[in-house]
PDB file of C-alpha atoms in Angstrom:
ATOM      1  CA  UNK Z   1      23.819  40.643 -16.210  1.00  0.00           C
ATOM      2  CA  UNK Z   2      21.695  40.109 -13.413  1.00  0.00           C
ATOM      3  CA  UNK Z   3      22.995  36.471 -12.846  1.00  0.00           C
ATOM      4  CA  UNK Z   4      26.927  36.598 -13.664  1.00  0.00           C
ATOM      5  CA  UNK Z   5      28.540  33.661 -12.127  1.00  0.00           C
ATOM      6  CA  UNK Z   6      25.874  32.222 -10.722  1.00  0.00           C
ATOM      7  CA  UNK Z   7      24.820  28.572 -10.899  1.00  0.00           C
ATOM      8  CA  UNK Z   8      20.853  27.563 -11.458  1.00  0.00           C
ATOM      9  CA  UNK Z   9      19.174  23.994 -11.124  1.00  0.00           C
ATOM     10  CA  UNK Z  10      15.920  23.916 -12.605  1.00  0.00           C
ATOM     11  CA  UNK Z  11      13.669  20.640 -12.062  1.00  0.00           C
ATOM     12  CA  UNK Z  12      10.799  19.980 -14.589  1.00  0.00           C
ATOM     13  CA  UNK Z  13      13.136  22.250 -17.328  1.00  0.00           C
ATOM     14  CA  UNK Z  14      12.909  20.336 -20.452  1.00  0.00           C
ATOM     15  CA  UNK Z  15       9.664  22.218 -21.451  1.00  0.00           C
ATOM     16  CA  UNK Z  16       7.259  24.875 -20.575  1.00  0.00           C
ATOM     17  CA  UNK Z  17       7.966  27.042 -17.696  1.00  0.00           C
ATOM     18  CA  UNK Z  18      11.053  25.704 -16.741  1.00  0.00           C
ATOM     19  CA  UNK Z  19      12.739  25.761 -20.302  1.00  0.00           C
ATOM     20  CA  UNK Z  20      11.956  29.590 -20.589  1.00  0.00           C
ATOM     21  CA  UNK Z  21      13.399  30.169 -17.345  1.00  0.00           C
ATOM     22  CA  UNK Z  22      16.296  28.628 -18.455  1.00  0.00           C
ATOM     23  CA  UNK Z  23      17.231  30.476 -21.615  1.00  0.00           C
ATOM     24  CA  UNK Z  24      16.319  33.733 -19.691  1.00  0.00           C
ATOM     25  CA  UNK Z  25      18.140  32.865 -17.037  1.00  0.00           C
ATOM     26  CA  UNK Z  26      21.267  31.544 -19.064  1.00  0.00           C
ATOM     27  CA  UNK Z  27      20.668  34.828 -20.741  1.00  0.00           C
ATOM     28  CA  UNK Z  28      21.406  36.769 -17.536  1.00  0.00           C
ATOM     29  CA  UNK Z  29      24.790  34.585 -17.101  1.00  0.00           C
ATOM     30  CA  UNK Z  30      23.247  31.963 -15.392  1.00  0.00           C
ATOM     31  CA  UNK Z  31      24.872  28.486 -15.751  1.00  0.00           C
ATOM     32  CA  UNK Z  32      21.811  26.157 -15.878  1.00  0.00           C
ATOM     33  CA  UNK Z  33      21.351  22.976 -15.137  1.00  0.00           C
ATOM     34  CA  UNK Z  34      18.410  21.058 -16.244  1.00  0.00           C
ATOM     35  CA  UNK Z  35      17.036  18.135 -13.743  1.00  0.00           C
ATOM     36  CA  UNK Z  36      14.102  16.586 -16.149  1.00  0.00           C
ATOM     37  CA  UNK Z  37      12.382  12.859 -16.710  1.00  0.00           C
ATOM     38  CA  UNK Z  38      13.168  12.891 -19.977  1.00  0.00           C
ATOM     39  CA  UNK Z  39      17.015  13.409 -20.673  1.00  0.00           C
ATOM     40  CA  UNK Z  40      16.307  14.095 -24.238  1.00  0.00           C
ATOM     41  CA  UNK Z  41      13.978  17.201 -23.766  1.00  0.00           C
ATOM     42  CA  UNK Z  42      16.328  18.003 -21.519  1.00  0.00           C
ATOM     43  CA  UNK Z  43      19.343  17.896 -23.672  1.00  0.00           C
ATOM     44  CA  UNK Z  44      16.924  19.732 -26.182  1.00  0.00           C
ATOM     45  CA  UNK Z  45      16.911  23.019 -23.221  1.00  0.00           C
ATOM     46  CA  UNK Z  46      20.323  22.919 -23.181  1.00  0.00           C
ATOM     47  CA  UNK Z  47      21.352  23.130 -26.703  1.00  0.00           C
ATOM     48  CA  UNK Z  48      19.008  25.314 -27.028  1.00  0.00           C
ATOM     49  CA  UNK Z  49      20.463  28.263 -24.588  1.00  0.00           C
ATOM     50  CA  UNK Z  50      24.068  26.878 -25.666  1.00  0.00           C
ATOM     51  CA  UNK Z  51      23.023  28.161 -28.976  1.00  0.00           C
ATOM     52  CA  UNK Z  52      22.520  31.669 -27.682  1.00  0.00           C
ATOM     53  CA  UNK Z  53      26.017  31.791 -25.949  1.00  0.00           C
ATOM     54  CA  UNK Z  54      24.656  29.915 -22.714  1.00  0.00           C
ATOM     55  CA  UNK Z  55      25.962  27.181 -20.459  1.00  0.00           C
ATOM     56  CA  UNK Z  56      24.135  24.066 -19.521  1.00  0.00           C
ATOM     57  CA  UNK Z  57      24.250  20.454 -18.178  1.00  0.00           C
ATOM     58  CA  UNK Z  58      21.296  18.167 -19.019  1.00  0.00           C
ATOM     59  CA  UNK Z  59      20.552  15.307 -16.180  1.00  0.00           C
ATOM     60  CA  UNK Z  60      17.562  12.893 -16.526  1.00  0.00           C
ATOM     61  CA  UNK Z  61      16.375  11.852 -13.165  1.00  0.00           C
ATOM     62  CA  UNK Z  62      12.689  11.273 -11.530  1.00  0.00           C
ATOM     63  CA  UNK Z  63      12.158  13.600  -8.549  1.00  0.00           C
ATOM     64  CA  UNK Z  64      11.132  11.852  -6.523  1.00  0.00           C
ATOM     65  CA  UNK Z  65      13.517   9.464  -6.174  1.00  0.00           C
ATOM     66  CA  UNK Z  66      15.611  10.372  -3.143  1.00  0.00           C
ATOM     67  CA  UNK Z  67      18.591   8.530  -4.726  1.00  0.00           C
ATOM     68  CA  UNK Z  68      18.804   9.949  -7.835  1.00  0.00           C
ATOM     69  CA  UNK Z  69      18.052  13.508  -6.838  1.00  0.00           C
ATOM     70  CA  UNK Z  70      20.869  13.279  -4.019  1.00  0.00           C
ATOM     71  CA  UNK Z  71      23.366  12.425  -7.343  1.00  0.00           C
ATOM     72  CA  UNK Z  72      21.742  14.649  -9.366  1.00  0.00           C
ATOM     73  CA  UNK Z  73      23.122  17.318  -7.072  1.00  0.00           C
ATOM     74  CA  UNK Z  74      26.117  15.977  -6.654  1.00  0.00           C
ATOM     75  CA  UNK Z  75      26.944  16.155 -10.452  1.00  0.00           C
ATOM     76  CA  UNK Z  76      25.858  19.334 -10.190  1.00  0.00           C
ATOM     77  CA  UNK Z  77      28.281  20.519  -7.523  1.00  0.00           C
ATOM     78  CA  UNK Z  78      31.330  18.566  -8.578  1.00  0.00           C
ATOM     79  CA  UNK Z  79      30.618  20.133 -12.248  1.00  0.00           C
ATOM     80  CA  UNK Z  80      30.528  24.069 -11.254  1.00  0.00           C
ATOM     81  CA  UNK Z  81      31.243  23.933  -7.525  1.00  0.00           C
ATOM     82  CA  UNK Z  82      28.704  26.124  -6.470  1.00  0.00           C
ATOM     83  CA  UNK Z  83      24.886  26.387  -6.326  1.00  0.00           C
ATOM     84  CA  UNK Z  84      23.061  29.602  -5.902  1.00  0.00           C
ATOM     85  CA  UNK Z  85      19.326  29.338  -7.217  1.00  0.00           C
ATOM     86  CA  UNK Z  86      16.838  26.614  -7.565  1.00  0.00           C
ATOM     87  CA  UNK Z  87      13.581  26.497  -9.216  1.00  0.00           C
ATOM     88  CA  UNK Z  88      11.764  23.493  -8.158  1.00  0.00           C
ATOM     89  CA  UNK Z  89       9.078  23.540 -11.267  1.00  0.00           C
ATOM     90  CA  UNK Z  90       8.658  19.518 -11.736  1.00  0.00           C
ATOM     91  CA  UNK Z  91       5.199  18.768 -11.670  1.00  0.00           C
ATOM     92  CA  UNK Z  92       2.175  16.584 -13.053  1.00  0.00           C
ATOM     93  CA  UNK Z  93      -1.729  17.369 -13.033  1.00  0.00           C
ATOM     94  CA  UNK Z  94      -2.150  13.852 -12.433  1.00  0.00           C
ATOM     95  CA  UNK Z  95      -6.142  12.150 -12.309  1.00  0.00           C
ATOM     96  CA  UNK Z  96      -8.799  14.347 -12.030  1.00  0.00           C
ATOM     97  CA  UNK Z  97     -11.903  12.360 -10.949  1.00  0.00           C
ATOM     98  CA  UNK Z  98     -14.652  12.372  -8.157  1.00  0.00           C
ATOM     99  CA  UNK Z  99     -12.966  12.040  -5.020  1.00  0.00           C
ATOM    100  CA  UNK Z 100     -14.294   8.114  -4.110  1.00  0.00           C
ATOM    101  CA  UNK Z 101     -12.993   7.055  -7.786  1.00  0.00           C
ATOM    102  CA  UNK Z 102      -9.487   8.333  -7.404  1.00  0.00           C
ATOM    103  CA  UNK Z 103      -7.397   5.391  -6.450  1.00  0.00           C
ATOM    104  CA  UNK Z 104      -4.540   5.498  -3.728  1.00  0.00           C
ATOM    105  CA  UNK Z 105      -2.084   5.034  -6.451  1.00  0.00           C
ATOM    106  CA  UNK Z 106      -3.383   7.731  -8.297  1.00  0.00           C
ATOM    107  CA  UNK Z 107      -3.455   9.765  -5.409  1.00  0.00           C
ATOM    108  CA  UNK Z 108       0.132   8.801  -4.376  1.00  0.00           C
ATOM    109  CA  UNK Z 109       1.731   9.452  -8.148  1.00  0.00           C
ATOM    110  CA  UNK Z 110       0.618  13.003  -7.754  1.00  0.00           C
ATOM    111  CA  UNK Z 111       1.596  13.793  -3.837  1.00  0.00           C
ATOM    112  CA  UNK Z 112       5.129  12.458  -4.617  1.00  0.00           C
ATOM    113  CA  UNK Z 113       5.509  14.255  -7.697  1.00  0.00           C
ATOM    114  CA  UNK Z 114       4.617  17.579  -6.827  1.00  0.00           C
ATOM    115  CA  UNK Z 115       4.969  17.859  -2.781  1.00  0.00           C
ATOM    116  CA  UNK Z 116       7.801  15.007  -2.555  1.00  0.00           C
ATOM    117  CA  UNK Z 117       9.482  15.716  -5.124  1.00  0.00           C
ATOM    118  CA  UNK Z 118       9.761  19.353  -4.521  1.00  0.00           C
ATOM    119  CA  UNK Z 119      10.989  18.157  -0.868  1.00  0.00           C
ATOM    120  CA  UNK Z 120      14.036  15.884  -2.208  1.00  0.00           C
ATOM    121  CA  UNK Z 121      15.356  18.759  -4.731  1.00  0.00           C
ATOM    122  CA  UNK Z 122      15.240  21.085  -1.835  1.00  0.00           C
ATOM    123  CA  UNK Z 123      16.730  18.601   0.623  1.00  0.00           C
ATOM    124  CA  UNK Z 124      19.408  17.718  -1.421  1.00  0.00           C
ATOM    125  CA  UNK Z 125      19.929  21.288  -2.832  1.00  0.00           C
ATOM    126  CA  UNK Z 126      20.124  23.307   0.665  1.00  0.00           C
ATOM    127  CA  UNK Z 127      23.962  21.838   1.889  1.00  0.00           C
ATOM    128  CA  UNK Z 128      25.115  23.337  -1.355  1.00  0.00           C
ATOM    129  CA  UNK Z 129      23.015  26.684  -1.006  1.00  0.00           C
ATOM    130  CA  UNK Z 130      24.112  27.244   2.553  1.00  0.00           C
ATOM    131  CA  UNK Z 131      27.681  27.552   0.995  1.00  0.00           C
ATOM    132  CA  UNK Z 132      27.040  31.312  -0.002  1.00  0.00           C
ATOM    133  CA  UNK Z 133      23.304  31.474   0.386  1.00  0.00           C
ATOM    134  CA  UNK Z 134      20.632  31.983  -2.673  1.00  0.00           C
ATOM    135  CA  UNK Z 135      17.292  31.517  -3.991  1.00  0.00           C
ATOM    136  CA  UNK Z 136      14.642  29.208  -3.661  1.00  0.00           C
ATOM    137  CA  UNK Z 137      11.540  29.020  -5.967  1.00  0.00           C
ATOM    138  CA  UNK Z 138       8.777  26.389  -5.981  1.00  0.00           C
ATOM    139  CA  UNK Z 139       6.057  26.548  -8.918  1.00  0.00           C
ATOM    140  CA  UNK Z 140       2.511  25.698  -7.363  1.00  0.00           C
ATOM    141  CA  UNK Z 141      -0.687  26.951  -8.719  1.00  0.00           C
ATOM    142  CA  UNK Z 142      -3.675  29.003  -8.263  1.00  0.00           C
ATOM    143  CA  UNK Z 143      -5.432  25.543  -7.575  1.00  0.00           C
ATOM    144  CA  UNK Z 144      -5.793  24.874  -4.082  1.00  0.00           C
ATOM    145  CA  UNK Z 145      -4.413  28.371  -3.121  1.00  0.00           C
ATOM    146  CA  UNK Z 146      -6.830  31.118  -4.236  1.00  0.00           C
ATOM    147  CA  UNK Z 147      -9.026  29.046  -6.973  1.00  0.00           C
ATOM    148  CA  UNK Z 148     -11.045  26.007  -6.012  1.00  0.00           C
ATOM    149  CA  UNK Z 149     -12.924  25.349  -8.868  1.00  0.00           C
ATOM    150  CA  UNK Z 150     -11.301  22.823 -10.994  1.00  0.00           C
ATOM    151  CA  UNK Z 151     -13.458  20.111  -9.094  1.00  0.00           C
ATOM    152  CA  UNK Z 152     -12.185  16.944  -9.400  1.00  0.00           C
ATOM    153  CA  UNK Z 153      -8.363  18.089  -9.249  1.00  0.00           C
ATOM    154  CA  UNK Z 154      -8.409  17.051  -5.383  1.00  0.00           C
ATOM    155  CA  UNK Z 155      -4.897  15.568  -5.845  1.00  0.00           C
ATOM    156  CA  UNK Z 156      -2.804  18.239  -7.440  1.00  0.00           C
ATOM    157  CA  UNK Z 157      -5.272  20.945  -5.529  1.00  0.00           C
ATOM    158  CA  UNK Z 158      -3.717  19.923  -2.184  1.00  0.00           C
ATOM    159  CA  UNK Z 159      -0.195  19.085  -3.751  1.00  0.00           C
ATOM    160  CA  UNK Z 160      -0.252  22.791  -4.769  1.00  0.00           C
ATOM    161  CA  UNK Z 161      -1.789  24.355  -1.528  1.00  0.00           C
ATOM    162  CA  UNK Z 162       1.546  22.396  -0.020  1.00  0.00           C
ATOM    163  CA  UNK Z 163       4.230  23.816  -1.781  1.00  0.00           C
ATOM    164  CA  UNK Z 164       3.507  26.979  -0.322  1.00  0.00           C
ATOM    165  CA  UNK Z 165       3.147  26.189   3.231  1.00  0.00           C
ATOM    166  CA  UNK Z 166       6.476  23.773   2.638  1.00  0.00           C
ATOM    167  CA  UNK Z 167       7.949  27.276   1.284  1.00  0.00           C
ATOM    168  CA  UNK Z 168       6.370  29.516   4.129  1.00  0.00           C
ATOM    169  CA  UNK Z 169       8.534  27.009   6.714  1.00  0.00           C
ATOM    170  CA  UNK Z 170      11.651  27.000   4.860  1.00  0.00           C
ATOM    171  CA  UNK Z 171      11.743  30.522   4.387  1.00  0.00           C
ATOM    172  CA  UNK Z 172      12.026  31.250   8.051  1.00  0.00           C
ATOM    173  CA  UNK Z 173      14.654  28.008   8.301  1.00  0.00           C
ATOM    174  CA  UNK Z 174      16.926  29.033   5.766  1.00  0.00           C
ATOM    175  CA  UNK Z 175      16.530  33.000   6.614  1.00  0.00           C
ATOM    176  CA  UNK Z 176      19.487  32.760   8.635  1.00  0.00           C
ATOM    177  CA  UNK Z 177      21.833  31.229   6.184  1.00  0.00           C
ATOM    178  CA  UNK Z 178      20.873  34.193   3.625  1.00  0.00           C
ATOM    179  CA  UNK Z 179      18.288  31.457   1.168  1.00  0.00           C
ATOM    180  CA  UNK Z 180      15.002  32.911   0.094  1.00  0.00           C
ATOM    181  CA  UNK Z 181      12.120  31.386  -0.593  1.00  0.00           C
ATOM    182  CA  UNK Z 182       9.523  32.075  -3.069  1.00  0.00           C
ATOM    183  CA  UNK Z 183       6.174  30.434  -4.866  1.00  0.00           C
ATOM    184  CA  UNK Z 184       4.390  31.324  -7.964  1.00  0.00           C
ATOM    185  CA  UNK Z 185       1.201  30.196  -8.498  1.00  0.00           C
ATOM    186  CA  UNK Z 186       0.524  30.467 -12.450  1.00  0.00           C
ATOM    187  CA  UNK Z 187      -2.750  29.670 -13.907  1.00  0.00           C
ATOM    188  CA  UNK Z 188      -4.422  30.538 -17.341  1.00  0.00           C
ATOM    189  CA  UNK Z 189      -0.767  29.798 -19.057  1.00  0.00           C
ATOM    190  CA  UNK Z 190       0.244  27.382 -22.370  1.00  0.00           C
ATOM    191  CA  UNK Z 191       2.551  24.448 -20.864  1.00  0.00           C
ATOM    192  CA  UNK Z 192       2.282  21.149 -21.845  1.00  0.00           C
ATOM    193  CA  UNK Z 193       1.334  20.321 -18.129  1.00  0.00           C
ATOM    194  CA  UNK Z 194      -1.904  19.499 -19.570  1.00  0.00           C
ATOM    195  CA  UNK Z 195      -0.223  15.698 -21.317  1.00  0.00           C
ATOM    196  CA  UNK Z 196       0.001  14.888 -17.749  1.00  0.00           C
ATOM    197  CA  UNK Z 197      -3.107  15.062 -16.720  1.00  0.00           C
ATOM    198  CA  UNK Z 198      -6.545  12.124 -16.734  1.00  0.00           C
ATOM    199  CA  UNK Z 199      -9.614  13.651 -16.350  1.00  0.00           C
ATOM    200  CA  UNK Z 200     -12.440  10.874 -15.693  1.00  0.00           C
ATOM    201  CA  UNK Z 201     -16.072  10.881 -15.001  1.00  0.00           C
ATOM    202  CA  UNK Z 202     -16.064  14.664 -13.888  1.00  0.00           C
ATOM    203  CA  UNK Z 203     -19.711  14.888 -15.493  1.00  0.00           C
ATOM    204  CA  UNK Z 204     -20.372  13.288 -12.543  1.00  0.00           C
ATOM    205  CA  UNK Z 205     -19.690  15.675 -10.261  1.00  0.00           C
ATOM    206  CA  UNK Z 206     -22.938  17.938 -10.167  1.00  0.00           C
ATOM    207  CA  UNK Z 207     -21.472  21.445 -10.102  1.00  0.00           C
ATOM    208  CA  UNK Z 208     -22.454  24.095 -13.111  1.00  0.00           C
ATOM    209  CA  UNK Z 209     -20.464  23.748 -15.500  1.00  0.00           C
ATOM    210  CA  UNK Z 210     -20.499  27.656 -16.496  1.00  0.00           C
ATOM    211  CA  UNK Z 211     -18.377  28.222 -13.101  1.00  0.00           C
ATOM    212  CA  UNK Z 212     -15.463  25.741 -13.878  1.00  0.00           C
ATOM    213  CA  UNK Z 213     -14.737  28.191 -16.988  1.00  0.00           C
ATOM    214  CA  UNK Z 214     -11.217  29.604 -17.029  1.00  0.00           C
ATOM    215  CA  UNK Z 215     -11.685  33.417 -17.389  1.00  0.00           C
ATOM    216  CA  UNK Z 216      -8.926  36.048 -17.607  1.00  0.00           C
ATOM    217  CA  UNK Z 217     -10.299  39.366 -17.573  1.00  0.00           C
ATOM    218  CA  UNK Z 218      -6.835  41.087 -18.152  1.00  0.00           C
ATOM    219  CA  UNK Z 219      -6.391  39.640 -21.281  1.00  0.00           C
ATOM    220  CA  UNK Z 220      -9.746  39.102 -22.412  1.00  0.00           C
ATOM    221  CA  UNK Z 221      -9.668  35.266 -21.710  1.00  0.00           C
ATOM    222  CA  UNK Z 222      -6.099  34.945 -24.161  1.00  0.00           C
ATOM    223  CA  UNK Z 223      -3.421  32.329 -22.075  1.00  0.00           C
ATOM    224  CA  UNK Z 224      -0.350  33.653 -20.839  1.00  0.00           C
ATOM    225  CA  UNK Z 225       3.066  32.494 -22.311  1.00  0.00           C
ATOM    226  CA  UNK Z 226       5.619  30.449 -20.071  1.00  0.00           C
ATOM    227  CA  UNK Z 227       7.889  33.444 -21.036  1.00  0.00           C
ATOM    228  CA  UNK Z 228       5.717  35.893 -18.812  1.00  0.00           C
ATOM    229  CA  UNK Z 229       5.835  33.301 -16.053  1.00  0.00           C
ATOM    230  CA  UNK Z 230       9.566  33.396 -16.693  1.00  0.00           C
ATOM    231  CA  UNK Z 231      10.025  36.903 -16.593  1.00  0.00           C
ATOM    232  CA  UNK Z 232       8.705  36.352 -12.933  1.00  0.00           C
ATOM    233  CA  UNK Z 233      10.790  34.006 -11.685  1.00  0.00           C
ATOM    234  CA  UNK Z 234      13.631  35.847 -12.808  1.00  0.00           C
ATOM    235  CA  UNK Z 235      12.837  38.500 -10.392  1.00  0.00           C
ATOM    236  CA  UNK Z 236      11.891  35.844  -7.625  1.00  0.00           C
ATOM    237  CA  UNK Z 237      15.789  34.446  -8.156  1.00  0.00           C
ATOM    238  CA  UNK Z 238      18.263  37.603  -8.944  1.00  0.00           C
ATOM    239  CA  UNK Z 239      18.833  40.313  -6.162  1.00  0.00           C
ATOM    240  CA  UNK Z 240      16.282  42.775  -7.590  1.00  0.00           C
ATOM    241  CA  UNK Z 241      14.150  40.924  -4.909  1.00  0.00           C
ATOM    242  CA  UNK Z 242      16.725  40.638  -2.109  1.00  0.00           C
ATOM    243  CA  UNK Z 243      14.076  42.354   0.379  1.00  0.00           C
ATOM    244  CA  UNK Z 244      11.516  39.468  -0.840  1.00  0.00           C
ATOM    245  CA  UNK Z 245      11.104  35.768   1.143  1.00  0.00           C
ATOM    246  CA  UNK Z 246       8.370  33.073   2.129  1.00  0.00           C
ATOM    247  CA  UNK Z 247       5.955  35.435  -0.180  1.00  0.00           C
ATOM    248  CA  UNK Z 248       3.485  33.642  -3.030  1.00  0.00           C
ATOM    249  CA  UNK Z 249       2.720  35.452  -6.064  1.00  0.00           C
ATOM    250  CA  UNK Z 250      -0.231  34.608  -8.264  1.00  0.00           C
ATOM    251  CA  UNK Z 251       0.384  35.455 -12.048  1.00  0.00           C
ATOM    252  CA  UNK Z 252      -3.010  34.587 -14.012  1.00  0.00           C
ATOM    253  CA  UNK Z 253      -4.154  37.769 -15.329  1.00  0.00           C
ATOM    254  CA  UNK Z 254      -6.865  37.968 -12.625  1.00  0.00           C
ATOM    255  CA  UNK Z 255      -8.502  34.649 -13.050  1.00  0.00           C
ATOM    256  CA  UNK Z 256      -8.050  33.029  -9.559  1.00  0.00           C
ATOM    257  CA  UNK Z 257     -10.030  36.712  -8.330  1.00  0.00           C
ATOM    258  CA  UNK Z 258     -13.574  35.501  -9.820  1.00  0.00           C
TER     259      UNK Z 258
END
């Protein structure tokens, strides 16, 4: 198994991406815990790979809340006494609007989300990781790193283009101590990501609508799976990439190259 013994946190992992990460990664002896808003879908992630022959721990906290994710770690610790990988996927699309009707709140819900919250769960996860050393990986998007035209999506664009300079600084930082880290930047895949987002007024925006399309040309415009995304971050986290830090990796089928 490619992750015997090891211990994985997983933010944003009661659906989606982060739930097929971890029942592959529980698959590969991973003991997962799940760090999700809702501690019922949670809970739901964790029976689920328990039912396979997994282990799990479920914990419902916001992050970013600096309080709660500094616990959430904690319980973590004191439960297996290690941590080795952590896939900071916990994200929302937020409002996507012309830029002078998005208010500050607005703008603010989706900044902490997705850039602060990605900051606390590595904050509070890097003490534990410098232990032994591991594996960082932060989900961001094709949006606002090689694909610019969901106009209107100023918020989460700049969120996203974030992550990955926030991962292209830690991954010098942490070299030393033996952490890697990694981005992907999905796009074109079936989450449920889309629940989270507002979309207002973007008729207003005068761009043609024929170049906002979502085209895949690998798969003849079909979605990709949160599985395939999964299989990804699998190699991102287990030592089949031990060469590999501070790197990005798109995974859309092609879409973010028209």
């Amino acid at each position: 198994m490619k992750l015997a013994e090891k211990v994985a946190v997983i933010t944003g992992g009661g659906s989606g991406i982060g739930r097929a990460a971890a029942i592959l990664m529980a698959k590969e002896g991973a003991k997962v815990a799940i760090i999700d808003l809702s501690l019922e879908t949670a809970q739901e992630t964790v029976c689920q790979l328990m039912n396979e022959g997994g282990r799990g721990l479920a914990i419902a906290a916001d992050v970013g809340d600096t309080q709660q994710m500094q616990q959430a770690f904690k319980t973590i610790f004191d439960e297996y006494q290690r941590i080795d990988i952590v896939f900071a996927n916990a994200g929302i699309n937020g409002v996507w609007s012309p830029v002078e009707e998005i208010s500050l709140n607005e703008w603010n819900q989706t900044i902490n989300t997705n850039i602060t919250g990605t900051f606390l769960t590595v904050k509070y996860a890097v003490p534990y990781l410098k232990k032994q050393g591991g594996s960082i990986v932060i989900t961001s998007s094709i949006n606002g790193t090689r694909s610019f035209r969901k106009v209107g999506a100023t918020a989460y664009a700049c969120s996203k283009a974030a992550q990955v300079a926030f991962a292209k600084m830690l991954a010098l930082e942490l070299a030393p101590c033996h952490i890697r880290v990694n981005v992907i930047c999905p796009g074109g895949v079936l989450t449920a990501i889309e629940e989270s987002t507002t979309k207002r007024h973007l008729d207003r925006i005068p761009v043609d609508r024929d170049y906002l399309q979502d085209m895949i040309p690998l798969t003849d415009n079909t979605a990709g799976s949160s599985e395939e995304i999964a299989q990804l971050v699998l190699f991102l986290v287990s030592g089949t990439s031990s060469f590999i830090t501070g790197t990005e990796v798109w995974i859309d089928g092609g879409g973010s190259l028209i």
